[in-house]
Coordinates of C-alpha atoms and ligand atoms in Angstrom, one line a residue:
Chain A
X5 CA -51.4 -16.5 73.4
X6 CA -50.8 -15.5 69.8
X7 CA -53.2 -13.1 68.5
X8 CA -56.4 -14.4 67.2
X9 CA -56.7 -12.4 63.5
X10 CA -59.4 -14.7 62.9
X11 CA -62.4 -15.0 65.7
X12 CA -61.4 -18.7 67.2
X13 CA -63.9 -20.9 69.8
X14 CA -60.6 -21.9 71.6
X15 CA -58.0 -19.8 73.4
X16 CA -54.7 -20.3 75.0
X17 CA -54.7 -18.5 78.2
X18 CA -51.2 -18.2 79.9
X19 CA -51.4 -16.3 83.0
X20 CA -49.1 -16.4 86.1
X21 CA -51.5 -17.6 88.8
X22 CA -51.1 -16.9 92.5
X23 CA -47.0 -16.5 91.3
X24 CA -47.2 -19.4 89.1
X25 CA -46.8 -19.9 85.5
X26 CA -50.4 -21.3 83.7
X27 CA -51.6 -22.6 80.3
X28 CA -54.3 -23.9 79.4
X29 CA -56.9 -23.5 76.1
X30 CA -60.4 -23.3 76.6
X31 CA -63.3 -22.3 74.9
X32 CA -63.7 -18.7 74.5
X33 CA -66.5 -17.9 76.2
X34 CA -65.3 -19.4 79.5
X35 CA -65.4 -16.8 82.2
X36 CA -62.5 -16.2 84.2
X37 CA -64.6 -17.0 87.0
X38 CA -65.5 -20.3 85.5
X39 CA -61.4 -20.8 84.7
X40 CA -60.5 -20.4 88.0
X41 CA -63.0 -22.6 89.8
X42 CA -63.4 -25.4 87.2
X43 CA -60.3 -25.4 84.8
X44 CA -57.7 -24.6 87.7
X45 CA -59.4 -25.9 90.6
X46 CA -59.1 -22.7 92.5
X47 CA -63.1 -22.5 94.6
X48 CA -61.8 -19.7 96.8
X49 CA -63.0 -17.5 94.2
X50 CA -67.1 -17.7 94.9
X51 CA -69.9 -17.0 92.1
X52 CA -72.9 -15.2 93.9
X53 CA -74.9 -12.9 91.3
X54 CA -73.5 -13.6 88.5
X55 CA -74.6 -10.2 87.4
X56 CA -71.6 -8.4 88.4
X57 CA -73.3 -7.0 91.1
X58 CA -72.1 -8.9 94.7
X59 CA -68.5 -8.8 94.3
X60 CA -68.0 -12.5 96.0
X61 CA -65.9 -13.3 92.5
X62 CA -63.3 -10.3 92.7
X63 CA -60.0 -11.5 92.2
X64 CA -57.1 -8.9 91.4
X65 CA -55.8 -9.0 88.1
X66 CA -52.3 -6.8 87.4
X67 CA -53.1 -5.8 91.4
X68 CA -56.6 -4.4 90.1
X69 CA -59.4 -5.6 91.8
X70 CA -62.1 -6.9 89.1
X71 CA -65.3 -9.1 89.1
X72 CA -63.7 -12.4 87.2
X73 CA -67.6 -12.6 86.3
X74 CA -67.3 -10.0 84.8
X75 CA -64.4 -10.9 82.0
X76 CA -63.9 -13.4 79.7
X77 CA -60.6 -16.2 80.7
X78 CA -58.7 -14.9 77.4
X79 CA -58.7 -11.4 78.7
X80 CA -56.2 -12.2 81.2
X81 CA -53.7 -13.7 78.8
X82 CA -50.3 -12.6 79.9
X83 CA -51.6 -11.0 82.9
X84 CA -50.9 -11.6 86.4
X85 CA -53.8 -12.9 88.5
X86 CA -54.1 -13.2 92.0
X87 CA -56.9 -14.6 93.9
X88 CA -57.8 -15.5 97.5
X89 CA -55.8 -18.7 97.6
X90 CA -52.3 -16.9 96.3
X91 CA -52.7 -14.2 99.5
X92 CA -51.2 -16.4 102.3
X93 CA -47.2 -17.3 103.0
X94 CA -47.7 -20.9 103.7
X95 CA -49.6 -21.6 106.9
X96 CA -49.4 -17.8 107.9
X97 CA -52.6 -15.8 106.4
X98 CA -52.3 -12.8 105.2
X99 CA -52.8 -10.2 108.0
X100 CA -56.0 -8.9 106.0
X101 CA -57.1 -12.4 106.3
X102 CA -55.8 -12.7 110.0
X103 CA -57.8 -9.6 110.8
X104 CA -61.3 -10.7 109.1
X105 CA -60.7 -14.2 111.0
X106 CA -59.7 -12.0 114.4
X107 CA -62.6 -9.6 114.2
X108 CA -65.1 -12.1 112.8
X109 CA -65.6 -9.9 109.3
X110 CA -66.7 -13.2 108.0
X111 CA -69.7 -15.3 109.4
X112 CA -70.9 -17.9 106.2
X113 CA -67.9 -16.9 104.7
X114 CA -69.9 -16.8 100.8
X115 CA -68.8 -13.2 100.7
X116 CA -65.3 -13.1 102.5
X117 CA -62.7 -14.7 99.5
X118 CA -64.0 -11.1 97.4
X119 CA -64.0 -9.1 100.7
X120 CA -60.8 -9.8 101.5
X121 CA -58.8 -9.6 97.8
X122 CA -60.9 -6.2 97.5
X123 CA -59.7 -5.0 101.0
X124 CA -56.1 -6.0 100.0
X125 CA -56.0 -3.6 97.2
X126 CA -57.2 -0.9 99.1
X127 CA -54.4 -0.9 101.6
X128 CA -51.9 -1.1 98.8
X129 CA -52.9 2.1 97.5
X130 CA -54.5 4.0 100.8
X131 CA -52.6 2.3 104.0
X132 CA -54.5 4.3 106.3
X133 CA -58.1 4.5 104.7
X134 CA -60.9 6.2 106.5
X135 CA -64.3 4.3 107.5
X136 CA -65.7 6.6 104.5
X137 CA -63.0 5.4 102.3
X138 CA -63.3 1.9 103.6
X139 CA -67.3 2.2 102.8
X140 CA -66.8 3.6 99.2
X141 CA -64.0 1.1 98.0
X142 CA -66.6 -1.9 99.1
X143 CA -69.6 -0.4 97.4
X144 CA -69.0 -3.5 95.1
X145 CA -69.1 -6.5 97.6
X146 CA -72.2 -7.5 99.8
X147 CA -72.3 -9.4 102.8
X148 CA -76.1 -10.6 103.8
X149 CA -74.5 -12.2 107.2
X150 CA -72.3 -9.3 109.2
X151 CA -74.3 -6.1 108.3
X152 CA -70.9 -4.7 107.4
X153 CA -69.4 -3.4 110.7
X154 CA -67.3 -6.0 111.9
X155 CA -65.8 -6.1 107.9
X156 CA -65.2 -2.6 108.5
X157 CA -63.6 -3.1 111.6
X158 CA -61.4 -6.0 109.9
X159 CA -60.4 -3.7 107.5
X160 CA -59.3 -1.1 110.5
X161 CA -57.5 -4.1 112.4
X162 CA -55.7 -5.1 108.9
X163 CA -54.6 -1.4 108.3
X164 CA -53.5 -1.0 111.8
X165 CA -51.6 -4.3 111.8
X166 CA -49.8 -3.9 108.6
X167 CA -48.9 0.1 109.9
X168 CA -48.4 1.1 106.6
X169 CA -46.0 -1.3 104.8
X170 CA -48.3 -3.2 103.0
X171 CA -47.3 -6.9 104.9
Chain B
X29 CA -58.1 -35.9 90.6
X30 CA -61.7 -36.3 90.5
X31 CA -63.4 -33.1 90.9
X32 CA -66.7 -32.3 89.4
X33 CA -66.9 -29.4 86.4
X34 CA -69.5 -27.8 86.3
X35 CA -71.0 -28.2 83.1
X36 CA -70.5 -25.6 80.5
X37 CA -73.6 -24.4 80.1
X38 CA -73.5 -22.7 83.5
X39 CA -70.8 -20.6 83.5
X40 CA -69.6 -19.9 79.7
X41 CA -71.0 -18.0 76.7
X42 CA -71.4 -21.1 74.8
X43 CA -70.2 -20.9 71.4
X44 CA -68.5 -17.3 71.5
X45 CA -65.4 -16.7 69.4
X46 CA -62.9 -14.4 70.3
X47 CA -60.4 -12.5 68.4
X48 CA -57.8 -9.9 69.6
X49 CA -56.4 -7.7 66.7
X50 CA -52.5 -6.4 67.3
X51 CA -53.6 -3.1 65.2
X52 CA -56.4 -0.3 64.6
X53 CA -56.2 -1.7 61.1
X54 CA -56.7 -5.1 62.0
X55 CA -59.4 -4.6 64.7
X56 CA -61.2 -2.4 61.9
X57 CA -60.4 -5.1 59.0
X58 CA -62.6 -7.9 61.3
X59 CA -65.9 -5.2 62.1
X60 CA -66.0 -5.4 58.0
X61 CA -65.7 -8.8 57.9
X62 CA -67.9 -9.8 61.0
X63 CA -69.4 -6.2 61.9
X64 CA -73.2 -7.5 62.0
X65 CA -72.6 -10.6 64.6
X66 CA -69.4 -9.5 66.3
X67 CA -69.6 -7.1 69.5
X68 CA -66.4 -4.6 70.2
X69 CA -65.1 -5.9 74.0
X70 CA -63.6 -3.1 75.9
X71 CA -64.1 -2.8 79.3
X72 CA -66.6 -5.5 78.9
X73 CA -68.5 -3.6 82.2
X74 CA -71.7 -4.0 79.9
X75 CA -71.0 -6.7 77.0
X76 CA -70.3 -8.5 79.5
X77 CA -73.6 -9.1 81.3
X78 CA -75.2 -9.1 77.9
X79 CA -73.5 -12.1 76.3
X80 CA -74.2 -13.8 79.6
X81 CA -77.9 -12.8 79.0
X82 CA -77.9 -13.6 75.1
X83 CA -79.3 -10.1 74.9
X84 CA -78.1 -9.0 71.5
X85 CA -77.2 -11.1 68.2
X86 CA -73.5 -11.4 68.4
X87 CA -71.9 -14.8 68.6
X88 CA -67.9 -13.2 68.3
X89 CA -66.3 -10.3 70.4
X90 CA -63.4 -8.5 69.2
X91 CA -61.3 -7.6 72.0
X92 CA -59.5 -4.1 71.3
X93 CA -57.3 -4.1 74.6
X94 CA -54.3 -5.4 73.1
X95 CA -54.3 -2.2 70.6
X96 CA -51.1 -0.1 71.0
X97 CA -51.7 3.4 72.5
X98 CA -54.6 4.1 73.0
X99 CA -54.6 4.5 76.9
X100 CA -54.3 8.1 77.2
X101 CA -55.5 11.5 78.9
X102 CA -53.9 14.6 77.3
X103 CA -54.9 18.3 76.4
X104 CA -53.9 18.7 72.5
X105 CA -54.8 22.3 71.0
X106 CA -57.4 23.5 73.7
X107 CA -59.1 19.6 74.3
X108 CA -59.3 16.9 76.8
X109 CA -58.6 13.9 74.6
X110 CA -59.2 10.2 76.1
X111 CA -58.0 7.5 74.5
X112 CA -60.3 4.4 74.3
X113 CA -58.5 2.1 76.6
X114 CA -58.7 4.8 79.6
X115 CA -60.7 3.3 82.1
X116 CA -63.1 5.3 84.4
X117 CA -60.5 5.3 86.9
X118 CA -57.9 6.9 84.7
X119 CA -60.9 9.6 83.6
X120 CA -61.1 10.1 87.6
X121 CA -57.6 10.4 88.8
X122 CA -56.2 12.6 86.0
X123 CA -54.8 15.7 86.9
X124 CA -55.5 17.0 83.0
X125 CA -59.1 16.5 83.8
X126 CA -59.3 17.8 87.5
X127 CA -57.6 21.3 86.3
X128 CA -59.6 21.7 82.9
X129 CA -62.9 20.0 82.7
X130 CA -63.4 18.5 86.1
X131 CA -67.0 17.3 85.5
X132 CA -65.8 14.3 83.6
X133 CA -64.0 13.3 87.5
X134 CA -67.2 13.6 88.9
X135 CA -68.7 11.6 86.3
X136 CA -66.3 9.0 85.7
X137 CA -65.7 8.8 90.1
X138 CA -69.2 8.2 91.0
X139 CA -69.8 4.8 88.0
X140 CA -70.7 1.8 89.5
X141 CA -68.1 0.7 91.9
X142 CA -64.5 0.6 92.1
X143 CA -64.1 -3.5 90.4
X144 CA -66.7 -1.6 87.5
X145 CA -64.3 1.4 87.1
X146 CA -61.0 -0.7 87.1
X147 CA -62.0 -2.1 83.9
X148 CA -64.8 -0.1 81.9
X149 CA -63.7 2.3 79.3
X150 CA -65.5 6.4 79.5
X151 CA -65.1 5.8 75.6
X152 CA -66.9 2.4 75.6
X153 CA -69.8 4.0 77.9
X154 CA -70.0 7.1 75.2
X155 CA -70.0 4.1 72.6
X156 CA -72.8 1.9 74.5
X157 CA -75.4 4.3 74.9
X158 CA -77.0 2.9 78.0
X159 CA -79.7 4.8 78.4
X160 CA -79.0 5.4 82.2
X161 CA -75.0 5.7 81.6
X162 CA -73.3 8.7 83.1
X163 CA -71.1 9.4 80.1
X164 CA -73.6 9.8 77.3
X165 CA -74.8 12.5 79.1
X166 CA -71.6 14.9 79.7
X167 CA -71.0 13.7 76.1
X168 CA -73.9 15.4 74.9
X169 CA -73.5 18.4 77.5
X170 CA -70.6 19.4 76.1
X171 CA -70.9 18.8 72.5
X172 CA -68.2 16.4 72.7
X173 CA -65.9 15.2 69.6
X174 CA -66.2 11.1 69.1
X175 CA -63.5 9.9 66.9
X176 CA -64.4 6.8 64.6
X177 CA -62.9 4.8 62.4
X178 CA -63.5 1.9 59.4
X179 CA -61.5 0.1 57.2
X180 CA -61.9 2.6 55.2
X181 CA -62.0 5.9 56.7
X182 CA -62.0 8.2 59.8
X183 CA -64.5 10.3 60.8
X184 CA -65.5 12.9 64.2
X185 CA -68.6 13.1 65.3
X186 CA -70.8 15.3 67.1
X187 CA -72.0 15.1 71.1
X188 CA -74.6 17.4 71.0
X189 CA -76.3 15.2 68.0
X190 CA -74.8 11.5 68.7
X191 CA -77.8 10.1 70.3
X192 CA -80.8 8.7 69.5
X193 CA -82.8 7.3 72.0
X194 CA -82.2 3.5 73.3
X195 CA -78.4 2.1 72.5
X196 CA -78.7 4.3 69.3
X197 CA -76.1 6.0 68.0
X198 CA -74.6 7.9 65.0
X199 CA -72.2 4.9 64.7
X200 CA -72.2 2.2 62.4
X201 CA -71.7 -1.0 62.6
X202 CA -68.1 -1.3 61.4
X203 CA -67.0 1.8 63.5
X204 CA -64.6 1.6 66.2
X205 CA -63.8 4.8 68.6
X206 CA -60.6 5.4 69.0
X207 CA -60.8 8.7 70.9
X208 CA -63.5 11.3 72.4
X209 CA -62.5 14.8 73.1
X210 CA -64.0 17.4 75.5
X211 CA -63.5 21.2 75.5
X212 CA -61.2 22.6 77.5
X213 CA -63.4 25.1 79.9
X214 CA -61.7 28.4 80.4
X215 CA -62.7 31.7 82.5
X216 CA -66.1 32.1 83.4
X217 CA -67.2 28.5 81.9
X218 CA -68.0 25.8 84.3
X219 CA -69.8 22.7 84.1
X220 CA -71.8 20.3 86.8
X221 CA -72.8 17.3 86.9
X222 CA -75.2 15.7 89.7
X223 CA -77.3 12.2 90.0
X224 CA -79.4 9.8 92.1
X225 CA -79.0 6.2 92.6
X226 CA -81.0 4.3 94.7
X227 CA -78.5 2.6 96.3
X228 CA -74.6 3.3 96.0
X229 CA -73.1 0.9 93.0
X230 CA -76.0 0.8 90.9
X231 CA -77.0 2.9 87.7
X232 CA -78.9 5.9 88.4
X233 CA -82.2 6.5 88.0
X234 CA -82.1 10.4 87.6
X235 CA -79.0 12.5 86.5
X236 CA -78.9 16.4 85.2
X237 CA -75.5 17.6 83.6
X238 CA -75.5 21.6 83.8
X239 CA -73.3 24.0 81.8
X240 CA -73.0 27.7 82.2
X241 CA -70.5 30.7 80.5
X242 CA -70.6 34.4 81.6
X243 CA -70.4 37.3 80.5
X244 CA -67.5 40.0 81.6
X245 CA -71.1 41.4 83.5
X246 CA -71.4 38.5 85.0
X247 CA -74.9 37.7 83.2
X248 CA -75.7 34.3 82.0
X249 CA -74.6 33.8 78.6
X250 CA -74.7 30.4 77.6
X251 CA -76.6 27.6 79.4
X252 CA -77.2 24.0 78.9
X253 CA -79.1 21.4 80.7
X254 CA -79.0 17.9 79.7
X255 CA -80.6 15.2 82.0
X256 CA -79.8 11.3 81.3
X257 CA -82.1 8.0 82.8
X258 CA -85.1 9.6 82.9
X259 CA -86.0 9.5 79.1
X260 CA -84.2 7.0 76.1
X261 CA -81.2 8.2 76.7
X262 CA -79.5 11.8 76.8
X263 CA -81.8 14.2 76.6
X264 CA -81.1 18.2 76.1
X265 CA -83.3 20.5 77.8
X266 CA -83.7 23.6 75.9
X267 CA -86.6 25.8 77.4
X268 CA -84.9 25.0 80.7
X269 CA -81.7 26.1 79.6
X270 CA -83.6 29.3 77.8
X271 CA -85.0 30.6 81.5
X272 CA -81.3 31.2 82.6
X273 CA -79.8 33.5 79.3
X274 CA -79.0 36.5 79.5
X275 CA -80.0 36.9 83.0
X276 CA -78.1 37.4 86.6
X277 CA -76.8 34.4 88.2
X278 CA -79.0 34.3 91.1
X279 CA -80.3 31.6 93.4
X280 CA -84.0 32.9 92.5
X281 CA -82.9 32.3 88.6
X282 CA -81.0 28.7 89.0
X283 CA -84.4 27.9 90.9
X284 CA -86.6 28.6 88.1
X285 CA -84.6 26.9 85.4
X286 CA -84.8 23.6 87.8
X287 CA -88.1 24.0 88.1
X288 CA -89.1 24.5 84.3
X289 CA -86.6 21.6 83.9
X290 CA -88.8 19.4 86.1
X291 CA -92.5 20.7 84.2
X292 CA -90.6 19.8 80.9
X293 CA -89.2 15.9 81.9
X294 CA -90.7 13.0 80.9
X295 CA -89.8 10.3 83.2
X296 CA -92.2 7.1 83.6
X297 CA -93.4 5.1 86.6
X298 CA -91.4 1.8 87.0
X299 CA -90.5 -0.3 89.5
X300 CA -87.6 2.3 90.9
X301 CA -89.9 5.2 91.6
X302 CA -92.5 7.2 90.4
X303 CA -93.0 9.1 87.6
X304 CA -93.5 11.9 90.0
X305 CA -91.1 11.2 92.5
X306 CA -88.0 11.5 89.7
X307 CA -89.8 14.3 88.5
X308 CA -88.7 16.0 91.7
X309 CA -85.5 15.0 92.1
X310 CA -84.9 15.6 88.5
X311 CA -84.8 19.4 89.9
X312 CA -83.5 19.1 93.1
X313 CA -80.4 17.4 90.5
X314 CA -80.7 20.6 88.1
X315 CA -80.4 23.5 90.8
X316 CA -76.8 21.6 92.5
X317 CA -75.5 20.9 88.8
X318 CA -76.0 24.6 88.0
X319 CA -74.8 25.7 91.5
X320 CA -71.8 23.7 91.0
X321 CA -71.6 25.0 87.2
X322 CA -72.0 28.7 88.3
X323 CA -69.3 28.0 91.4
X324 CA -67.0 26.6 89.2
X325 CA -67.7 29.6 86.4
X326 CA -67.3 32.3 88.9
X327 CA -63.8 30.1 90.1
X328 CA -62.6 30.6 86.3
X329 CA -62.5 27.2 85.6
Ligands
FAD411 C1 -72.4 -3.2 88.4 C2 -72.2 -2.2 87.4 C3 -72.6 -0.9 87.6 C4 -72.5 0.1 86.7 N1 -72.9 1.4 87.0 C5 -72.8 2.4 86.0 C6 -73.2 3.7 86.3 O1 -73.6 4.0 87.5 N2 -73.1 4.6 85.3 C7 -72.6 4.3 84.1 O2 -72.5 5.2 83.2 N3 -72.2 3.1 83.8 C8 -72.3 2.1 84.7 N4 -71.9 0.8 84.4 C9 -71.4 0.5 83.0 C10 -70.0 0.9 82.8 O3 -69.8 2.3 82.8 C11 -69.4 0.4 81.5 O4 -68.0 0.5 81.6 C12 -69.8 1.1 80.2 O5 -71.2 1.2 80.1 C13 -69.3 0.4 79.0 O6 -67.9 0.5 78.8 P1 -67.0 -0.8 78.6 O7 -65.7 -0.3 78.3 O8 -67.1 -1.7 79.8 O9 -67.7 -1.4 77.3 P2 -67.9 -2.9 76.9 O10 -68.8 -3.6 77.8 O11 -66.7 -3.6 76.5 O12 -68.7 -2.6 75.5 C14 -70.1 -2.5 75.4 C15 -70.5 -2.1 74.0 O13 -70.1 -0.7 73.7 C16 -69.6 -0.6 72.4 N5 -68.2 -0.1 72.5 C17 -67.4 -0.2 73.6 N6 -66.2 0.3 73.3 C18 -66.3 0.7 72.0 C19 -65.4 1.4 71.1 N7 -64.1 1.8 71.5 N8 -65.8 1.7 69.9 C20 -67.1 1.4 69.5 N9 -68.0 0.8 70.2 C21 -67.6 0.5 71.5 C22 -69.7 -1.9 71.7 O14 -71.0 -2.0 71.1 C23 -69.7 -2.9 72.9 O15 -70.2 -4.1 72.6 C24 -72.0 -0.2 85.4 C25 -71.6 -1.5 85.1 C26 -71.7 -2.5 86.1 C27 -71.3 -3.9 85.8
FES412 S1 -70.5 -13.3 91.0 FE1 -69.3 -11.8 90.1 S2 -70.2 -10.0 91.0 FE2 -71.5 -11.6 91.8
FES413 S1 -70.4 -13.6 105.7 FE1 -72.1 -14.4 104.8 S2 -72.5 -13.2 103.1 FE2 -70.8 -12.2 104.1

């Protein structure tokens, strides 16, 4: 996008999106949330709260997990976004997914697409997280359904199945 | 393809408009022109929720994240200086900060959750004010230095004085903060900082920030106590901070100056807890701020 020296109602996003190349313009106050779901089709990417307080919108954004509520579409102009559609190869999931589907982390499922990009972040940075670590870096996503233990089992399973390497 | 959009209403700011200057210059240049309806967007961890909310009179945000270096934390000349794009987690992981002022770890560690700390700014929480936000408070603690500038010109300002009750500041409208810097603590200075939430993620409801220096006697020399979420805002407790001066760091003495910092708070009942009931955590907060304060003091740092 060029830079806006003048405040403008429209903006032209161009992101790379789950590895591909996007642009579109939009009005400016369109949530990245609300660019994801309605102006790329992408409904992986739940709204719960709102509020930017359930997590269920995370998406990662330069490999940063962030509420897409909680931004504004034009923010992620020449970034790299990744949500939960962009995480399997094909037909194979992701083995964080794999794990959450193995060790039912995910029962309605409202809650999982932000679970699961939040929980892919972690073991980027920590491999080999503790159940404290696992419980402090998910402070941001709740889950009404699984009362947490078989997410942080997924999350153990995922860890233990990717050994380290990140895949 | 037919797929149904939801309409606009429901999940945009209807009618915002959005610019985002290339310089300081320019950025400073449109709060002139637009200063009184246009809203600075940092980390947008609080503008955010309030456009959503109309709360506030802006209809245009000025996004600052494409200004050129201004993601920084470095000690210059005996400060901590963060530039205004750091984010909390940069504040948390810095190695500058952990070695020379680690209360602003502890601060910036423990703010909302780790989506909230990815993208807020520590400088856009000084900035905000939130009357519950963890910042303001070690801001005021340590008589930080707030860097603003205008079209026109740049000024610092004072921690100790920057607050004044709910969202209100020393800025002005047209002001944006480039930079805040904290004191470098050296031997014998150490500073703590301690809150409660009710529930992990969300803004506190009580928080005490605690600083103490010594003497080469080991006395108390200087103290200061600053609680945050309880009042409007940061607020300095003096007479607290008076019961610990001048006098041996003992468990007896950290006791009383929690305790004269709970008769002297003036929280109010609301739906997250008594007024009594934050009352005493308010000191159970004070006396493991000033532990921490004295351990790190008494560890030279
Ligand atoms: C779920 C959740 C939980 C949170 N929990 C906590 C918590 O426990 N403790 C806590 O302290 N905070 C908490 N926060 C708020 C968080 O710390 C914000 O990051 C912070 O209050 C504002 O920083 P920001 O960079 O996001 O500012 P923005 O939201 O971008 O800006 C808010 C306003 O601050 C002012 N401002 C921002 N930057 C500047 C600048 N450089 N110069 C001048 N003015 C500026 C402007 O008026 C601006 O409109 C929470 C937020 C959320 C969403
Ligand atoms: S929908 Fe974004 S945090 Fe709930
Ligand atoms: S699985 Fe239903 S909310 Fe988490």
């Amino acid at each position: 996008m060029s830079t806006e020296t003048k405040p403008s109602e429209r903006v032209t996003v161009e992101t790379t999106l789950n590895g591909t190349e996007v642009e579109q313009t939009v009005p400016a106050g369109t949530l990245l949330s609300a660019f994801l779901r309605n102006h790329e089709y992408l409904t992986g990417t739940h709204r719960g709260c709102e509020t930017a307080k359930c997590g269920a919108c995370t998406v990662l954004v330069d490999g940063d997990p962030v509420k897409s509520c909680n931004m504004l579409a034009a923010q992620v102009d020449g970034a790299t976004v990744t949500t939960v559609e962009g995480l399997a190869d094909g037909e194979d999931l992701h083995p964080v997914q794999q794990a959450f589907w193995d060790c039912h982390g995910s029962q309605c499922g409202y809650c999982t697409p932000g679970f699961v990009t939040n929980v892919v972040a972690l073991l980027e940075d920590n491999p080999d997280p503790s159940v404290e670590e696992i419980r402090s870096h998910l402070t941001g996503n709740i889950c009404r359904c699984t009362g947490y233990t078989k997410i942080i089992e997924s999350v153990q399973e995922a860890a233990a199945r990717m050994d380290g390497d990140g895949k | 393809m037919l797929i149904p959009v939801a309409p606009q209403w429901e999940t945009d700011v209807q009618g915002l408009k959005y610019a985002n200057p290339e310089t300081v210059e320019e950025a400073c240049t449109l709060l002139r022109d637009h200063g009184e309806d246009a809203a600075i967007l940092s980390g947008g961890q609080s503008l955010l929720p309030m456009l959503r909310q109309r709360v506030g009179s802006y209809d245009k945000v000025i996004d600052i994240n494409g200004l050129p270096d201004l993601e920084y934390v470095r000690e210059t000349d005996g400060e901590i200086r963060i530039g205004c794009l750091s984010r909390h987690v940069d504040v948390a992981s810095s190695s500058v900060v952990e070695e020379h002022c680690p209360i602003l770890a502890d601060v910036a560690a423990e703010i909302g959750d780790v989506q909230v700390r990815n993208r807020g700014t520590f400088c856009g929480a000084v900035a905000h004010a939130d009357p519950s936000g963890d910042p303001p408070v070690v801001a005021t603690l340590l008589d930080a230095t707030i860097v603003a500038r205008n079209a026109d010109e740049k000024r610092t300002l004072s921690g100790s004085s920057f607050y004044h009750g709910f969202y209100e500041t020393d800025l002005s409208k047209d002001e944006l903060v480039t930079e805040v810097r904290f004191p470098v603590l050296s031997a014998g200075e150490g500073a703590g900082f301690e809150k409660y939430e009710p529930t992990e993620g969300a803004y506190p409801v009580a928080t005490v920030g605690a600083y103490l220096s010594l003497a080469d006697d080991g006395r108390i020399e200087n103290a200061t106590l600053v609680t945050g979420a309880l009042e409007a805002g940061p607020t300095p407790m003096d007479d607290a901070a008076e019961v610990l001066e001048d006098r041996e760091p003992t468990d007896d003495v950290l006791t009383e100056a929690a305790e004269q910092l709970g008769e002297d708070t003036m929280p109010v009942d609301d739906f997250e807890g008594s007024a009594a009931f934050k009352t005493n955590i308010s000191k159970k907060l004070a006396k493991d701020a000033l532990q921490t304060a004295l351990d790190r003091a008494e560890n030279e740092r």
